[in-house]
Short mmCIF file of C-alpha atoms in Angstrom, two decimals:
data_model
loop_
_atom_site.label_atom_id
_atom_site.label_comp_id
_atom_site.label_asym_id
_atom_site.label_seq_id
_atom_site.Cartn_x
_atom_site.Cartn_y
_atom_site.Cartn_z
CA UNK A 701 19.83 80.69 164.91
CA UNK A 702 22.49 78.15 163.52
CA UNK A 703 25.88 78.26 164.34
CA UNK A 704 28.70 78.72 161.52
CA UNK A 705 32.20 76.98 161.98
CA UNK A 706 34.69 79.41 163.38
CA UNK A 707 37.74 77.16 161.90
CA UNK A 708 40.07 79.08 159.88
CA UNK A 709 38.59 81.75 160.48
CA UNK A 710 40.57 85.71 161.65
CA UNK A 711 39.44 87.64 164.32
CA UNK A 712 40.95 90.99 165.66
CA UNK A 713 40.03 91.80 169.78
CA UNK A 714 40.69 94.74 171.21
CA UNK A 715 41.97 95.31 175.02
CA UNK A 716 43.10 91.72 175.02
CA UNK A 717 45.64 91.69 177.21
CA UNK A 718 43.46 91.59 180.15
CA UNK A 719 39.90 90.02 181.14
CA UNK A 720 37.20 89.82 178.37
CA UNK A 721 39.33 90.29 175.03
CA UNK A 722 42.17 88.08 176.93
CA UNK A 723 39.72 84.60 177.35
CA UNK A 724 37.77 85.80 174.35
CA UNK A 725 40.70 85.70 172.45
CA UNK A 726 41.85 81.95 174.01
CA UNK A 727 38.42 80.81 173.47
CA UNK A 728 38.30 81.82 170.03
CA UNK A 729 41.62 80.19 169.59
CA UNK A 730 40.74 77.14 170.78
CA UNK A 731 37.93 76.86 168.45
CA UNK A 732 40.59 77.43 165.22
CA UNK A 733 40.54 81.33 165.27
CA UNK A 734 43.64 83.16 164.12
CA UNK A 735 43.80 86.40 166.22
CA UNK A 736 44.97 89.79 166.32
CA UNK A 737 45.40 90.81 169.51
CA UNK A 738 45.04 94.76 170.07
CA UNK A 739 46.03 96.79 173.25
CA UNK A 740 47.80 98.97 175.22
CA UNK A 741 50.29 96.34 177.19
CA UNK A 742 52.47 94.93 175.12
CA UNK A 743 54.23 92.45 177.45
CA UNK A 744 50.33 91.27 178.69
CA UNK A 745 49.74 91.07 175.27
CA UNK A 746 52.53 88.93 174.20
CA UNK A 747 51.82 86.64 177.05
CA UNK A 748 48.13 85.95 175.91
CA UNK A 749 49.95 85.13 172.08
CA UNK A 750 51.82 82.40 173.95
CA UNK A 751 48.97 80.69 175.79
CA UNK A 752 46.98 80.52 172.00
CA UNK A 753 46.33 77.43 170.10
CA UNK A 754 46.32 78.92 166.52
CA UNK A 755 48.15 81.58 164.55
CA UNK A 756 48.63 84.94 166.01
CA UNK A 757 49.77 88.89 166.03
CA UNK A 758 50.21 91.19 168.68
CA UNK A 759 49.48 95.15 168.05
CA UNK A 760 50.53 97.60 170.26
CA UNK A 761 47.60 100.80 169.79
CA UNK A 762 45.46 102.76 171.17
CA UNK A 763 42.16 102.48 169.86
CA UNK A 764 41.11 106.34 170.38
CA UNK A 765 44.06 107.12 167.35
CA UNK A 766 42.20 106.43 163.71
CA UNK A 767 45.49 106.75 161.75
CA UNK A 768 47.22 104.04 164.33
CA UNK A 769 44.18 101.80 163.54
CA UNK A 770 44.05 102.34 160.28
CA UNK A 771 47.65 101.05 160.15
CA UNK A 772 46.78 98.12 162.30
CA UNK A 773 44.06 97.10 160.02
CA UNK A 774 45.76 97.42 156.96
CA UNK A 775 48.88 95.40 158.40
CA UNK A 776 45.93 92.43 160.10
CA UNK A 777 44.86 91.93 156.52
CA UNK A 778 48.22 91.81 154.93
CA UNK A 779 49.02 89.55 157.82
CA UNK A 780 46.28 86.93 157.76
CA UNK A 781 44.55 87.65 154.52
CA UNK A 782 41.29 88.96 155.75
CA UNK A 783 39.41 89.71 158.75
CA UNK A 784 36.03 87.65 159.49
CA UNK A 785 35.55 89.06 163.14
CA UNK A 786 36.01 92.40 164.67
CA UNK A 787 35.50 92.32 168.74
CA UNK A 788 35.74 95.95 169.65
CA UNK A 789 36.14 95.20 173.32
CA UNK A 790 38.70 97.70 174.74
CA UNK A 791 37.31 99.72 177.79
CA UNK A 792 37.90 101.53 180.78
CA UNK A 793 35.86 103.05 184.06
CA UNK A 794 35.66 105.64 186.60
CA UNK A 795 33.20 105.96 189.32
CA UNK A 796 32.29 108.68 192.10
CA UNK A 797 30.30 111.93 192.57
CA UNK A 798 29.99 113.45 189.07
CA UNK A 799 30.32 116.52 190.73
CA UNK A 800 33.71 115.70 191.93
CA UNK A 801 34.67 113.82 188.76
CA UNK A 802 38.42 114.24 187.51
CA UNK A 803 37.63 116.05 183.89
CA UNK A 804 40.13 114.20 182.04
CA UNK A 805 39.53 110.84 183.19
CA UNK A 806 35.63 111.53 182.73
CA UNK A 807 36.13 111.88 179.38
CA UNK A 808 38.84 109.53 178.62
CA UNK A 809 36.54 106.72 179.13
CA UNK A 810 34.19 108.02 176.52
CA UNK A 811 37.12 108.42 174.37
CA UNK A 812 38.39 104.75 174.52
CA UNK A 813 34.75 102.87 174.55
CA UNK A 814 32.33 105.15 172.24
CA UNK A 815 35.15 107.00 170.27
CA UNK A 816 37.31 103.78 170.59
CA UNK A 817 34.70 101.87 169.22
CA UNK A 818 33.96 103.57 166.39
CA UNK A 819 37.78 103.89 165.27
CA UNK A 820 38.04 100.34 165.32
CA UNK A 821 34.70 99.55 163.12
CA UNK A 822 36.13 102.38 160.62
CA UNK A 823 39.21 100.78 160.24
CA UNK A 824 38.06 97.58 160.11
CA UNK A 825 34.88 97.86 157.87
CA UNK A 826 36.23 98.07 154.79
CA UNK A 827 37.70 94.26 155.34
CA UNK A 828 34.40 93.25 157.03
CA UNK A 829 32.66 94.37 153.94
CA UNK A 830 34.95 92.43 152.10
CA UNK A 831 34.37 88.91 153.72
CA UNK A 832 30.77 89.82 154.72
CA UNK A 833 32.07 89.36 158.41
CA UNK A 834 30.81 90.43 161.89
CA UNK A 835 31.46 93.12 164.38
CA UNK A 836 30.75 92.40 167.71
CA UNK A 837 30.78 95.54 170.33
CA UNK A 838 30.78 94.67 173.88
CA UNK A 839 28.45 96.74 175.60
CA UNK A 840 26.89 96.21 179.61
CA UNK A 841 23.96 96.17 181.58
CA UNK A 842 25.00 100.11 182.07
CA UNK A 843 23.85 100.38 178.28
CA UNK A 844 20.18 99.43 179.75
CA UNK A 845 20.27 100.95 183.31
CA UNK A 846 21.47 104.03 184.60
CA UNK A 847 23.23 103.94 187.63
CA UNK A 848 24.18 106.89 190.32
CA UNK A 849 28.27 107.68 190.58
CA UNK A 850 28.74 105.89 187.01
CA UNK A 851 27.76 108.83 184.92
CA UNK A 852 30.83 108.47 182.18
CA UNK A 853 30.70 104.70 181.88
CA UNK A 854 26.96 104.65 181.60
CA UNK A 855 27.05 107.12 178.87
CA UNK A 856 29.92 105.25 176.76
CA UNK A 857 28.21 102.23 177.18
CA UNK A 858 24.55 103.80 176.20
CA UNK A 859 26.58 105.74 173.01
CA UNK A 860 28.19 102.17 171.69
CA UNK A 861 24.77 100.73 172.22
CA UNK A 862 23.05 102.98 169.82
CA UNK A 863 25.85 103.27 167.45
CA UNK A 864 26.05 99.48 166.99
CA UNK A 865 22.08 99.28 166.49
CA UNK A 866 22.30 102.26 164.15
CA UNK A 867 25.56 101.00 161.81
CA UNK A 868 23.59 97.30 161.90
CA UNK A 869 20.70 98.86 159.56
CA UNK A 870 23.43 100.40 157.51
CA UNK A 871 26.12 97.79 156.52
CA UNK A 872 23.60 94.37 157.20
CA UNK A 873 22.42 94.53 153.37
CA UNK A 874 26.04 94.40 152.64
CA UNK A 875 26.40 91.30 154.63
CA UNK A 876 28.28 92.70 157.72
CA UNK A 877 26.57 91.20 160.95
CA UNK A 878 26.60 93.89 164.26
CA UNK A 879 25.63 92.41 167.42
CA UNK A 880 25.97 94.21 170.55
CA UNK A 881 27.18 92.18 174.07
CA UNK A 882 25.60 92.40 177.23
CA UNK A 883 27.59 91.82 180.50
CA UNK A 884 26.58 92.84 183.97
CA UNK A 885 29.58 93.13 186.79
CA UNK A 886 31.77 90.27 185.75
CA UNK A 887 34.72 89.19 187.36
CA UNK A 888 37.65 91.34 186.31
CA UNK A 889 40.46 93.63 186.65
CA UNK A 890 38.17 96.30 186.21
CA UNK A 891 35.25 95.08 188.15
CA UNK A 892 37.86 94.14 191.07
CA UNK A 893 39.37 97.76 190.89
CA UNK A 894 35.70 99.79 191.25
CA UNK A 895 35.19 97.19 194.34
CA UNK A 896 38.54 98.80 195.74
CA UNK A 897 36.44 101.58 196.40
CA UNK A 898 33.79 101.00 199.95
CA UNK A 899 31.52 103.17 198.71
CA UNK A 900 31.03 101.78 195.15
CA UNK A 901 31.38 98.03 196.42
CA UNK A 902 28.93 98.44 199.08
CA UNK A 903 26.38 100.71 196.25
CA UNK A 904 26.33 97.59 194.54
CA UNK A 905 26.18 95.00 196.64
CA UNK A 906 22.34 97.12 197.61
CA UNK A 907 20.87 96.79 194.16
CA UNK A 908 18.37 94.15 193.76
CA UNK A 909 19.02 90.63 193.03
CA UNK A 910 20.20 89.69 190.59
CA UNK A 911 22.55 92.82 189.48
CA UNK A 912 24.07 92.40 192.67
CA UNK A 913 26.42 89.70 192.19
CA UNK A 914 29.81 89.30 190.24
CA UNK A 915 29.45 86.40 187.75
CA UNK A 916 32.16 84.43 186.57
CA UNK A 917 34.15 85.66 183.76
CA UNK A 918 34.08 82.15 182.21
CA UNK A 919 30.66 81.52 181.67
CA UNK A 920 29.91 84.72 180.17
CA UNK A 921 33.00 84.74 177.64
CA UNK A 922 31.33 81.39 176.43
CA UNK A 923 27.87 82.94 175.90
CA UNK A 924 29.99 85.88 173.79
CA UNK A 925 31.77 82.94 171.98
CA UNK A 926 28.18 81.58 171.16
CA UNK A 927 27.05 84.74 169.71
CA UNK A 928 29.86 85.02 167.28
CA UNK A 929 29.61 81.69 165.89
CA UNK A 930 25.84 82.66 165.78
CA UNK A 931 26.44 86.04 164.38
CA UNK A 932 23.96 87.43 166.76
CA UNK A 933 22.66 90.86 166.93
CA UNK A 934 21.98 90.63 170.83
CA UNK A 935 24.32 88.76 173.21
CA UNK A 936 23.78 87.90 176.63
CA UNK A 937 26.87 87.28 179.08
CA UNK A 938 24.27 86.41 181.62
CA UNK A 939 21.22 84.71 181.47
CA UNK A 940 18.94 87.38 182.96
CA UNK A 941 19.99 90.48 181.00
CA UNK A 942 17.80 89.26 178.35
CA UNK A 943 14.81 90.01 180.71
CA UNK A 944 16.23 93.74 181.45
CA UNK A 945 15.12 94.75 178.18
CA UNK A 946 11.85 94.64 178.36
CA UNK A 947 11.87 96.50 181.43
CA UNK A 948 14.44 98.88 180.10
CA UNK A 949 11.63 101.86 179.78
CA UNK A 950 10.65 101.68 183.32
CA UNK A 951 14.50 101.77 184.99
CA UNK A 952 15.35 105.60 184.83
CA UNK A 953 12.56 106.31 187.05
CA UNK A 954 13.36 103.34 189.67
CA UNK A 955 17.16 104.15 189.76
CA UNK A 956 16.05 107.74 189.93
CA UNK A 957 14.25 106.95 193.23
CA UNK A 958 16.02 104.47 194.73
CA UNK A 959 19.27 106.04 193.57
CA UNK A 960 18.46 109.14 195.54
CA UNK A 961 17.75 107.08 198.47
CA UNK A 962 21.02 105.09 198.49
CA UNK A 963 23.07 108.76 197.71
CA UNK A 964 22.04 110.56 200.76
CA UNK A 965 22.90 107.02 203.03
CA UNK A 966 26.12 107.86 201.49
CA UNK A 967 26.45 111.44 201.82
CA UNK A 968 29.07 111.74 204.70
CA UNK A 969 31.33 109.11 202.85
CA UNK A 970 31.72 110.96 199.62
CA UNK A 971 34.83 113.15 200.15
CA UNK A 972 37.91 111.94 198.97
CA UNK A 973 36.56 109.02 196.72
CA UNK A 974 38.89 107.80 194.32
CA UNK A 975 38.22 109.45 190.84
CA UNK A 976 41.14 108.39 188.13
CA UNK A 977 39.89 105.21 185.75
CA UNK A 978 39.60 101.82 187.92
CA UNK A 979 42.07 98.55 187.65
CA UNK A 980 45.27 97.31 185.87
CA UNK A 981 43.41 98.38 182.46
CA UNK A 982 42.92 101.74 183.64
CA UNK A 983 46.38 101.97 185.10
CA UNK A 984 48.13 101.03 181.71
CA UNK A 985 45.52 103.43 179.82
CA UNK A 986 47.02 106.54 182.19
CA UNK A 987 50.36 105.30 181.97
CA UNK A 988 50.27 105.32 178.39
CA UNK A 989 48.62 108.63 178.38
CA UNK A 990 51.56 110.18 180.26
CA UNK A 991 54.26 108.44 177.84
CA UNK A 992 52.79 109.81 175.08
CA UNK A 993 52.31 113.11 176.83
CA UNK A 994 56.08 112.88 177.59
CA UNK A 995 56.99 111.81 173.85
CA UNK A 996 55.13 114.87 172.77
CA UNK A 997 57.29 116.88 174.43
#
């Protein structure tokens, strides 16, 4: 597939203060992107504006609130003119025993990366539509495998999956592009917080090569910076997730099996896991929560 010429071009990332949407966002940059950065952390945020090469903006939202996003979208467009690119990229994790999962935080992260997700392509659609641009939603390897003590990240990641496959037959004859990116555990904040944990670092450090490494962020922001210049509908951040989808029909049963295996090694070590969201991104998401709790009231 041939690549277009990103120059001039506006993009809009969301949770780009931090990790993926922050060297996504210098990448894109560096290639003559204007960008909108979107996220909870304004002061993170900021700092990413001053390390860009091109025009930029810095929105303070949360990507759960549609009339907040709305607003953002409206004032990205009167800001730069149009909107070629939409990365919906903001996300957050939990891990541990379902069982013993904290409610709220359970379903906070299927809040901010399948209800997230879909607030950000509704307010940004009706510019995409406009300059017949692309939506990229970052999905994971957790959108193709399930995985034991990762039940609400699993299922977000599964939900935005399907979503971006189903609004891709919707809006492509209208000349919106949807491609969906693939990462496995990539070095992060969040990836770094989960491995906090002994149980959940040493659960994946015993799946089978090669899902049980940490790859570089670097690499596999490049691969999602190839896919957007190629408007892809399937992006790879590694090279071997490409494989895992035509084994993808087979994996429910293994990781049932082996899954149950690896659980009862880990019985005794259960109690007392961790079970708020994981890393600086989740920190600022419950901090923000509790602000706006406090506001409220």
């Amino acid at each position: 597939m041939s690549r277009v010429s990103l120059e001039g071009r506006v993009a809009v990332v969301t949770g780009a203060a931090r990790g993926v949407g922050e060297l996504l966002a210098r990448k894109l940059s560096a290639r003559g992107v204007k960008v909108a950065l979107v996220g909870l952390e304004p002061d993170g945020l900021k700092q990413v504006a001053a390390r860009l090469h091109t025009e930029c903006e810095v929105w303070h939202a949360d990507v759960t609130d549609h009339e907040v996003m709305t607003r953002v979208a409206g004032e990205v467009r009167e800001r730069f003119g149009k909107v070629d690119i939409v990365v919906a990229n903001a996300g957050v994790a939990t891990g541990g025993p379902f069982v013993d999962s904290d409610p709220a935080s359970w379903r906070r992260v299927i809040e901010v990366n399948l209800i997230g997700s879909a607030v950000t392509a509704r307010a940004f659609l009706p510019a995409l539509l406009e300059s017949r641009g692309y939506l990229l939603q970052i999905a994971s390897l957790a959108a193709i495998t399930p995985a034991p003590m990762m039940t609400a990240y699993c299922a977000s990641k599964s939900g935005v999956e399907a979503y971006a496959h189903s609004l891709r037959a919707e809006v492509g004859h209208r000349g919106v592009k949807v491609g969906v990116g693939y990462l496995s555990w990539t070095d992060t904040d969040m990836v770094r917080g989960a491995d906090q944990d002994d149980v959940m670092r040493e659960l994946r450090q015993r799946l089978p090569w090669p899902s049980n490494k940490t790859y570089p962020l670097g690499p596999a922001v490049d691969r999602l910076v190839e896919g957007v210049e190629r408007r892809a509908s399937h992006v790879y951040g590694q090279w071997w997730l490409r494989g895992m989808q035509g084994v993808r029909g087979y994996l429910p049963a293994v990781i049932g099996t082996v899954g149950q295996r690896e659980m009862r090694r880990f019985a005794d070590r259960l109690d007392g896991m961790r079970t708020g969201l994981v890393g600086a991104g989740g920190a600022a998401d419950e901090q923000h929560r509790t602000t706006a709790a406090t506001d409220r009231h």
